[in-house]
Short mmCIF file of C-alpha atoms in Angstrom, two decimals:
data_model
loop_
_atom_site.label_atom_id
_atom_site.label_comp_id
_atom_site.label_asym_id
_atom_site.label_seq_id
_atom_site.Cartn_x
_atom_site.Cartn_y
_atom_site.Cartn_z
CA UNK Y 1 0.00 0.00 0.00
CA UNK Y 2 1.57 3.32 -1.00
CA UNK Y 3 1.74 6.16 1.50
CA UNK Y 4 -0.66 8.35 -0.45
CA UNK Y 5 -3.37 5.68 -0.40
CA UNK Y 6 -2.72 4.93 3.27
CA UNK Y 7 -3.31 8.57 4.24
CA UNK Y 8 -6.56 8.57 2.27
CA UNK Y 9 -7.63 5.35 4.00
CA UNK Y 10 -6.94 6.71 7.49
CA UNK Y 11 -8.79 9.97 6.92
CA UNK Y 12 -11.77 8.32 5.27
CA UNK Y 13 -12.17 5.83 8.10
CA UNK Y 14 -11.81 8.39 10.87
CA UNK Y 15 -13.91 11.19 9.43
CA UNK Y 16 -16.80 10.85 11.86
CA UNK Y 17 -17.65 12.81 14.99
CA UNK Y 18 -16.75 11.12 18.27
CA UNK Y 19 -19.47 10.16 20.73
CA UNK Y 20 -17.42 8.49 23.44
CA UNK Y 21 -19.69 5.50 23.96
CA UNK Y 22 -19.19 1.81 23.21
CA UNK Y 23 -22.63 0.42 23.87
CA UNK Y 24 -23.30 1.35 27.50
CA UNK Y 25 -19.57 1.67 28.25
CA UNK Y 26 -17.21 4.65 28.01
CA UNK Y 27 -18.10 8.28 28.80
CA UNK Y 28 -16.25 10.83 30.91
CA UNK Y 29 -16.78 10.59 34.68
CA UNK Y 30 -14.31 13.25 35.84
CA UNK Y 31 -14.04 16.27 38.15
CA UNK Y 32 -15.34 19.53 36.70
CA UNK Y 33 -11.79 20.87 36.53
CA UNK Y 34 -10.93 18.34 33.80
CA UNK Y 35 -13.92 19.08 31.57
CA UNK Y 36 -12.22 22.05 29.89
CA UNK Y 37 -9.14 20.01 28.99
CA UNK Y 38 -11.17 17.05 27.71
CA UNK Y 39 -13.41 19.35 25.62
CA UNK Y 40 -10.32 21.10 24.24
CA UNK Y 41 -8.79 17.73 23.34
CA UNK Y 42 -12.01 16.40 21.77
CA UNK Y 43 -12.56 19.54 19.69
CA UNK Y 44 -8.97 19.51 18.43
CA UNK Y 45 -9.09 15.79 17.65
CA UNK Y 46 -12.38 16.18 15.77
CA UNK Y 47 -10.65 18.82 13.67
CA UNK Y 48 -7.48 16.90 12.86
CA UNK Y 49 -8.93 13.38 12.41
CA UNK Y 50 -10.14 14.44 8.97
CA UNK Y 51 -6.98 16.45 8.21
CA UNK Y 52 -4.77 14.97 5.49
CA UNK Y 53 -1.79 17.14 6.53
CA UNK Y 54 -1.91 15.79 10.10
CA UNK Y 55 -2.03 12.18 8.94
CA UNK Y 56 0.66 12.81 6.33
CA UNK Y 57 2.99 13.93 9.13
CA UNK Y 58 1.84 11.10 11.42
CA UNK Y 59 2.34 8.43 8.76
CA UNK Y 60 5.75 9.84 7.82
CA UNK Y 61 6.84 9.54 11.47
CA UNK Y 62 5.48 5.99 11.71
CA UNK Y 63 7.46 5.04 8.62
CA UNK Y 64 10.71 6.98 8.92
CA UNK Y 65 11.12 7.37 12.70
CA UNK Y 66 9.29 4.40 14.24
CA UNK Y 67 10.11 1.84 11.53
CA UNK Y 68 6.68 0.80 10.24
CA UNK Y 69 5.36 -1.37 8.81
CA UNK Y 70 6.44 -3.99 11.33
CA UNK Y 71 6.81 -7.51 9.84
CA UNK Y 72 4.22 -10.25 10.00
CA UNK Y 73 6.57 -13.18 10.63
CA UNK Y 74 5.65 -16.80 9.86
CA UNK Y 75 6.72 -19.03 12.78
CA UNK Y 76 7.65 -22.37 11.11
CA UNK Y 77 8.80 -24.34 14.17
CA UNK Y 78 5.95 -23.18 16.42
CA UNK Y 79 3.52 -23.95 13.59
CA UNK Y 80 4.92 -27.46 13.13
CA UNK Y 81 4.90 -28.21 16.86
CA UNK Y 82 1.26 -27.20 17.34
CA UNK Y 83 0.04 -28.06 13.82
CA UNK Y 84 -1.38 -24.58 13.31
CA UNK Y 85 -0.15 -21.93 10.85
CA UNK Y 86 1.12 -19.16 13.10
CA UNK Y 87 2.03 -15.62 12.12
CA UNK Y 88 3.52 -13.14 14.61
CA UNK Y 89 2.79 -9.40 14.32
CA UNK Y 90 6.17 -8.04 15.35
CA UNK Y 91 5.46 -4.84 17.33
CA UNK Y 92 8.52 -5.86 19.36
CA UNK Y 93 10.61 -4.72 16.39
CA UNK Y 94 9.22 -1.18 16.47
CA UNK Y 95 11.57 1.60 17.65
CA UNK Y 96 11.60 1.56 21.51
CA UNK Y 97 10.62 -2.14 21.38
CA UNK Y 98 6.85 -1.99 21.79
CA UNK Y 99 3.62 -0.87 20.13
CA UNK Y 100 3.31 2.08 22.52
CA UNK Y 101 5.22 4.41 20.18
CA UNK Y 102 2.33 4.49 17.64
CA UNK Y 103 0.01 6.25 20.06
CA UNK Y 104 2.72 8.47 21.55
CA UNK Y 105 3.70 9.87 18.15
CA UNK Y 106 0.07 10.73 17.43
CA UNK Y 107 -0.58 12.29 20.84
CA UNK Y 108 2.76 14.11 20.66
CA UNK Y 109 1.59 15.85 17.49
CA UNK Y 110 -1.69 16.70 19.22
CA UNK Y 111 0.15 18.20 22.21
CA UNK Y 112 2.29 20.23 19.84
CA UNK Y 113 -0.82 21.43 17.98
CA UNK Y 114 -2.47 22.42 21.26
CA UNK Y 115 0.73 24.32 22.17
CA UNK Y 116 1.15 22.40 25.44
CA UNK Y 117 4.45 23.12 27.17
CA UNK Y 118 4.66 19.90 29.16
CA UNK Y 119 3.65 16.22 28.82
CA UNK Y 120 2.92 13.77 31.64
CA UNK Y 121 2.25 10.04 31.47
CA UNK Y 122 1.86 6.94 33.61
CA UNK Y 123 3.50 3.60 32.95
CA UNK Y 124 3.46 0.06 34.33
CA UNK Y 125 5.82 -2.05 32.23
CA UNK Y 126 7.79 1.06 31.35
CA UNK Y 127 7.14 0.64 27.63
CA UNK Y 128 4.67 3.53 27.47
CA UNK Y 129 7.00 5.62 29.61
CA UNK Y 130 9.93 4.98 27.27
CA UNK Y 131 7.80 5.75 24.22
CA UNK Y 132 6.53 8.97 25.82
CA UNK Y 133 10.04 10.06 26.80
CA UNK Y 134 11.26 9.24 23.28
CA UNK Y 135 8.60 11.37 21.59
CA UNK Y 136 9.12 14.23 24.06
CA UNK Y 137 12.85 14.22 23.36
CA UNK Y 138 12.15 14.23 19.62
CA UNK Y 139 9.61 17.07 19.86
CA UNK Y 140 11.57 18.98 22.54
CA UNK Y 141 8.74 18.97 25.10
CA UNK Y 142 9.55 18.52 28.84
CA UNK Y 143 8.32 15.17 30.14
CA UNK Y 144 7.34 13.73 33.54
CA UNK Y 145 6.44 10.05 34.11
CA UNK Y 146 4.56 8.47 37.05
CA UNK Y 147 5.36 4.87 37.94
CA UNK Y 148 4.35 2.67 40.88
CA UNK Y 149 7.33 1.85 43.08
CA UNK Y 150 6.90 -1.91 42.58
CA UNK Y 151 6.98 -1.45 38.81
CA UNK Y 152 9.86 1.03 39.23
CA UNK Y 153 11.95 -1.67 40.90
CA UNK Y 154 11.10 -4.52 38.52
CA UNK Y 155 11.55 -2.36 35.41
CA UNK Y 156 14.77 -0.53 36.33
CA UNK Y 157 16.17 -0.84 32.82
CA UNK Y 158 13.21 1.07 31.41
CA UNK Y 159 13.45 3.65 34.22
CA UNK Y 160 17.05 4.29 33.18
CA UNK Y 161 16.01 4.53 29.53
CA UNK Y 162 13.38 7.17 30.40
CA UNK Y 163 15.88 9.17 32.41
CA UNK Y 164 18.50 8.92 29.66
CA UNK Y 165 15.91 10.36 27.28
CA UNK Y 166 15.52 13.36 29.57
CA UNK Y 167 12.31 12.45 31.42
CA UNK Y 168 11.74 12.88 35.14
CA UNK Y 169 10.42 9.61 36.62
CA UNK Y 170 8.29 9.90 39.78
CA UNK Y 171 8.05 6.84 42.01
CA UNK Y 172 4.48 6.37 43.36
CA UNK Y 173 4.22 4.80 46.84
CA UNK Y 174 0.43 4.85 47.34
CA UNK Y 175 -2.05 1.97 47.05
CA UNK Y 176 -0.78 -1.14 45.30
CA UNK Y 177 2.24 0.84 44.00
CA UNK Y 178 1.50 -0.29 40.43
CA UNK Y 179 -0.16 1.08 37.28
CA UNK Y 180 -3.52 2.01 38.86
CA UNK Y 181 -1.84 4.26 41.41
CA UNK Y 182 0.52 5.77 38.83
CA UNK Y 183 -2.57 6.73 36.82
CA UNK Y 184 -4.15 8.28 39.93
CA UNK Y 185 -1.08 10.48 40.48
CA UNK Y 186 -0.91 11.48 36.81
CA UNK Y 187 -4.56 12.57 36.95
CA UNK Y 188 -3.85 14.65 40.08
CA UNK Y 189 -0.93 16.33 38.29
CA UNK Y 190 -3.13 17.04 35.26
CA UNK Y 191 -5.85 18.69 37.38
CA UNK Y 192 -3.21 20.99 38.90
CA UNK Y 193 -1.54 21.92 35.59
CA UNK Y 194 -4.49 21.72 33.25
CA UNK Y 195 -3.64 24.75 31.07
CA UNK Y 196 -0.04 23.89 30.28
CA UNK Y 197 0.07 20.10 30.31
CA UNK Y 198 -1.08 17.27 28.05
CA UNK Y 199 -1.71 13.91 29.73
CA UNK Y 200 -0.50 11.25 27.30
CA UNK Y 201 -2.60 8.24 28.34
CA UNK Y 202 -1.13 5.03 26.94
CA UNK Y 203 -4.01 2.57 27.31
CA UNK Y 204 -7.31 2.56 25.46
CA UNK Y 205 -8.84 3.48 28.82
CA UNK Y 206 -9.59 6.67 30.77
CA UNK Y 207 -12.24 9.31 30.06
CA UNK Y 208 -13.54 10.16 26.61
CA UNK Y 209 -11.95 10.96 24.16
CA UNK Y 210 -8.81 8.97 25.17
CA UNK Y 211 -10.11 5.43 24.42
CA UNK Y 212 -10.99 6.50 20.87
CA UNK Y 213 -7.79 8.47 20.29
CA UNK Y 214 -5.54 5.65 21.51
CA UNK Y 215 -7.47 3.08 19.43
CA UNK Y 216 -7.26 5.24 16.30
CA UNK Y 217 -3.49 5.64 16.61
CA UNK Y 218 -3.02 1.92 17.33
CA UNK Y 219 -5.30 0.61 14.59
CA UNK Y 220 -2.31 0.66 12.26
CA UNK Y 221 -1.33 -2.68 13.88
CA UNK Y 222 -4.47 -4.44 12.66
CA UNK Y 223 -4.63 -2.69 9.31
CA UNK Y 224 -1.07 -3.75 8.51
CA UNK Y 225 -1.66 -7.31 9.79
CA UNK Y 226 -4.86 -7.70 7.75
CA UNK Y 227 -3.12 -6.55 4.57
CA UNK Y 228 0.01 -8.65 5.26
CA UNK Y 229 -1.81 -11.91 6.00
CA UNK Y 230 -3.93 -11.53 2.89
CA UNK Y 231 -0.81 -10.93 0.82
CA UNK Y 232 0.91 -14.01 2.33
CA UNK Y 233 -1.98 -16.49 2.31
CA UNK Y 234 -4.62 -15.03 0.01
CA UNK Y 235 -7.17 -15.17 2.80
CA UNK Y 236 -7.95 -13.88 6.28
CA UNK Y 237 -6.82 -15.72 9.44
CA UNK Y 238 -9.12 -18.04 11.35
CA UNK Y 239 -8.29 -16.31 14.63
CA UNK Y 240 -6.26 -13.47 16.11
CA UNK Y 241 -4.76 -13.21 19.61
CA UNK Y 242 -3.50 -10.33 21.77
CA UNK Y 243 -2.89 -9.69 25.46
CA UNK Y 244 -5.25 -7.33 27.30
CA UNK Y 245 -4.35 -5.10 30.22
CA UNK Y 246 -5.75 -1.63 29.57
CA UNK Y 247 -6.09 -2.89 26.02
CA UNK Y 248 -4.22 -0.64 23.56
CA UNK Y 249 -2.31 -3.20 21.48
CA UNK Y 250 -5.25 -5.58 21.44
CA UNK Y 251 -7.84 -3.03 20.31
CA UNK Y 252 -5.31 -1.86 17.72
CA UNK Y 253 -5.17 -5.38 16.29
CA UNK Y 254 -8.84 -6.25 16.80
CA UNK Y 255 -10.33 -3.14 15.19
CA UNK Y 256 -9.39 -4.07 11.63
CA UNK Y 257 -11.00 -7.52 11.96
CA UNK Y 258 -14.23 -6.75 13.87
CA UNK Y 259 -16.32 -6.69 10.68
CA UNK Y 260 -14.80 -9.98 9.48
CA UNK Y 261 -17.23 -12.46 11.03
CA UNK Y 262 -15.12 -15.47 9.99
CA UNK Y 263 -12.21 -14.28 12.16
CA UNK Y 264 -12.36 -15.30 15.84
CA UNK Y 265 -11.00 -12.67 18.22
CA UNK Y 266 -9.27 -13.71 21.46
CA UNK Y 267 -7.96 -11.50 24.28
CA UNK Y 268 -5.61 -12.95 26.92
CA UNK Y 269 -6.03 -11.49 30.40
CA UNK Y 270 -3.68 -12.02 33.33
CA UNK Y 271 -5.03 -14.76 35.60
CA UNK Y 272 -1.92 -14.32 37.79
CA UNK Y 273 -1.71 -17.00 40.48
CA UNK Y 274 -5.17 -18.23 39.43
CA UNK Y 275 -8.50 -16.41 39.36
CA UNK Y 276 -9.73 -18.48 42.31
CA UNK Y 277 -6.86 -17.09 44.47
CA UNK Y 278 -7.87 -13.46 43.99
CA UNK Y 279 -4.31 -12.69 42.85
CA UNK Y 280 -4.99 -11.79 39.22
CA UNK Y 281 -5.84 -8.99 36.78
CA UNK Y 282 -8.57 -10.78 34.84
CA UNK Y 283 -10.93 -7.82 34.72
CA UNK Y 284 -13.25 -9.05 31.97
CA UNK Y 285 -13.35 -12.62 33.25
CA UNK Y 286 -13.88 -11.86 36.94
CA UNK Y 287 -14.93 -8.19 37.18
CA UNK Y 288 -18.18 -6.30 36.74
CA UNK Y 289 -19.13 -2.88 35.34
CA UNK Y 290 -18.10 0.20 37.31
CA UNK Y 291 -16.26 3.50 36.97
CA UNK Y 292 -12.49 3.74 37.18
CA UNK Y 293 -10.22 6.50 35.90
CA UNK Y 294 -13.06 8.37 34.23
CA UNK Y 295 -14.93 5.75 32.21
CA UNK Y 296 -17.56 3.04 32.69
CA UNK Y 297 -16.06 -0.36 32.01
CA UNK Y 298 -15.44 -3.73 33.62
CA UNK Y 299 -13.24 -3.53 36.71
CA UNK Y 300 -12.18 -5.61 39.68
CA UNK Y 301 -14.17 -4.52 42.74
CA UNK Y 302 -15.42 -5.93 46.02
CA UNK Y 303 -19.04 -6.20 47.15
CA UNK Y 304 -18.91 -2.58 48.38
CA UNK Y 305 -17.74 -1.30 45.00
CA UNK Y 306 -14.18 -0.65 46.16
CA UNK Y 307 -11.51 -1.27 43.52
CA UNK Y 308 -9.52 -4.41 44.29
CA UNK Y 309 -5.78 -4.79 43.89
CA UNK Y 310 -4.59 -6.51 40.74
CA UNK Y 311 -1.70 -8.93 40.25
CA UNK Y 312 0.28 -10.17 37.29
CA UNK Y 313 3.84 -11.22 36.60
CA UNK Y 314 3.55 -8.86 33.60
CA UNK Y 315 3.53 -5.26 34.86
CA UNK Y 316 1.74 -4.02 31.75
CA UNK Y 317 -1.26 -6.23 32.58
CA UNK Y 318 -1.26 -5.43 36.32
CA UNK Y 319 -4.34 -3.15 36.15
CA UNK Y 320 -7.82 -3.68 37.68
CA UNK Y 321 -9.64 -1.97 34.79
CA UNK Y 322 -9.82 -2.28 31.00
CA UNK Y 323 -10.66 -0.06 28.04
CA UNK Y 324 -14.43 0.40 27.54
CA UNK Y 325 -14.44 -0.89 23.95
CA UNK Y 326 -13.22 -4.26 25.21
CA UNK Y 327 -16.16 -4.36 27.63
CA UNK Y 328 -18.48 -3.76 24.69
CA UNK Y 329 -16.77 -6.48 22.61
CA UNK Y 330 -17.14 -8.90 25.53
CA UNK Y 331 -20.84 -8.22 26.10
CA UNK Y 332 -21.60 -8.28 22.36
CA UNK Y 333 -19.70 -11.60 22.24
CA UNK Y 334 -17.62 -10.43 19.28
CA UNK Y 335 -14.43 -11.11 21.24
CA UNK Y 336 -13.60 -13.85 23.75
CA UNK Y 337 -11.47 -13.03 26.77
CA UNK Y 338 -9.80 -15.70 28.90
CA UNK Y 339 -7.28 -15.71 31.74
CA UNK Y 340 -3.70 -16.97 31.47
CA UNK Y 341 -1.74 -17.66 34.66
CA UNK Y 342 1.80 -16.45 35.38
CA UNK Y 343 3.08 -20.01 34.99
CA UNK Y 344 1.31 -20.52 31.67
CA UNK Y 345 2.76 -17.25 30.35
CA UNK Y 346 6.28 -18.20 31.42
CA UNK Y 347 5.96 -21.60 29.76
CA UNK Y 348 4.73 -20.01 26.53
CA UNK Y 349 7.60 -17.51 26.62
CA UNK Y 350 10.10 -20.36 26.89
CA UNK Y 351 8.44 -22.29 24.06
CA UNK Y 352 8.51 -19.33 21.69
CA UNK Y 353 12.12 -18.55 22.60
CA UNK Y 354 13.32 -22.10 21.99
CA UNK Y 355 11.21 -22.76 18.88
CA UNK Y 356 11.64 -19.44 17.07
CA UNK Y 357 14.54 -17.59 18.71
CA UNK Y 358 12.19 -14.77 19.78
CA UNK Y 359 12.03 -13.59 23.40
CA UNK Y 360 8.79 -11.66 23.76
CA UNK Y 361 7.59 -9.49 26.63
CA UNK Y 362 5.77 -11.19 29.49
CA UNK Y 363 2.63 -9.34 28.41
CA UNK Y 364 2.83 -10.82 24.90
CA UNK Y 365 3.55 -14.28 26.32
CA UNK Y 366 -0.04 -14.32 27.64
CA UNK Y 367 -1.32 -14.09 24.05
CA UNK Y 368 1.04 -16.88 22.96
CA UNK Y 369 -0.19 -19.07 25.83
CA UNK Y 370 -3.85 -18.52 24.95
CA UNK Y 371 -3.15 -19.40 21.32
CA UNK Y 372 -1.58 -22.70 22.46
CA UNK Y 373 -4.65 -23.47 24.59
CA UNK Y 374 -6.97 -22.82 21.64
CA UNK Y 375 -5.20 -25.06 19.10
CA UNK Y 376 -7.57 -27.99 19.63
CA UNK Y 377 -10.65 -25.79 19.41
CA UNK Y 378 -9.49 -24.10 16.20
CA UNK Y 379 -8.39 -27.33 14.55
CA UNK Y 380 -5.22 -28.51 12.83
CA UNK Y 381 -4.17 -26.45 9.85
CA UNK Y 382 -5.92 -23.28 10.98
CA UNK Y 383 -4.19 -19.95 10.48
CA UNK Y 384 -3.70 -17.52 13.36
CA UNK Y 385 -2.04 -14.18 14.10
CA UNK Y 386 -0.52 -13.44 17.52
CA UNK Y 387 0.42 -9.87 18.40
CA UNK Y 388 3.86 -9.64 20.01
CA UNK Y 389 3.24 -6.26 21.61
CA UNK Y 390 6.77 -5.86 22.98
CA UNK Y 391 10.17 -7.46 23.39
CA UNK Y 392 11.36 -9.25 26.51
CA UNK Y 393 14.56 -7.36 27.33
CA UNK Y 394 12.83 -5.43 30.10
CA UNK Y 395 11.62 -8.63 31.79
CA UNK Y 396 14.90 -10.56 31.98
CA UNK Y 397 15.36 -10.20 35.75
CA UNK Y 398 11.75 -11.20 36.48
CA UNK Y 399 11.95 -14.16 34.09
CA UNK Y 400 15.26 -15.33 35.56
CA UNK Y 401 14.01 -15.06 39.16
CA UNK Y 402 10.75 -16.86 38.35
CA UNK Y 403 12.40 -19.73 36.49
CA UNK Y 404 15.03 -20.17 39.23
CA UNK Y 405 12.28 -20.31 41.87
CA UNK Y 406 10.34 -22.81 39.77
CA UNK Y 407 13.42 -25.03 39.34
CA UNK Y 408 14.09 -24.95 43.10
CA UNK Y 409 10.52 -26.10 43.78
CA UNK Y 410 11.00 -28.99 41.36
#
């Protein structure tokens, strides 16, 4: 697909007014002080989402700075072992090593257009933080990142990368000291500095219009994958798989296939130590509708409606909420969401590494594990796509510690 046609495709598909709702989910449940900033963002995004010049600049950055299109790699050994034709969408090969850069480049251009003098963000796995810091360095905008102290410690390599890129990284000690609490602190910062600061949310979650903006900037994953698989096989896949925390990489992949009824859509949530233990992040499998971080969606909560702590070996999935469009896809039964335990994810990571020489992120390993579990259901000879949302460099210490502990137990 040539660049000219791609720009036309993006603008044509996006040239509709936002409404912020996905069935009964979505909306903007925020303090009055944030309404001005959200209205300003929505009005600006409505203006530029039909603007060919904006998308020409965005697409140029995706191609020449980020390194798109990312490959759709056939996995011959994995395919032979499980008797299923497996293609990997290689977001791990994108600049910064994860899909997060797609959204950050788009929101960076928005912040520049709104003349914001400062950008803030939250991060769990550190991938969104690194992508935000990268874009801020490129655009010369000061950057501040919020990160739970537990994630800060287990993702020290990414903390160093953010700092090297010029970002200030704030360690959050409240609550569960993970992504949820980092997002709370970022929202508090935004309320205080509403006129000068853009909050670069990285998940397809949060108040309207963020879930739509993040999805629109990430949909390039699915559009590329759909075109690439058709070029390789002459047909569409039987199923697609992606991990789901907040849900940005997954909705980016899913969106291009939602109208294709023959394609089964699977989202892998973090079942942690097991859903029955309570130590998990399987929001769609074990949660119920409620409001968290400004939107109505599924979330983990107790009988009094208090948000429960989440757990996952993958910090990017360690979040008690999920983007509202995923809640809609679950209730409409267009997508199927299932939990994958920490152990299952680790096993899948090892299999992929030894079969294909690819070490994926712990988040992505959940999608690989769910694909393995679904082989029998899909049938031998089926064709699938798995999104590798990020690379595993950041997780080496966690993986090493977990495997050593497992070996000691055995």
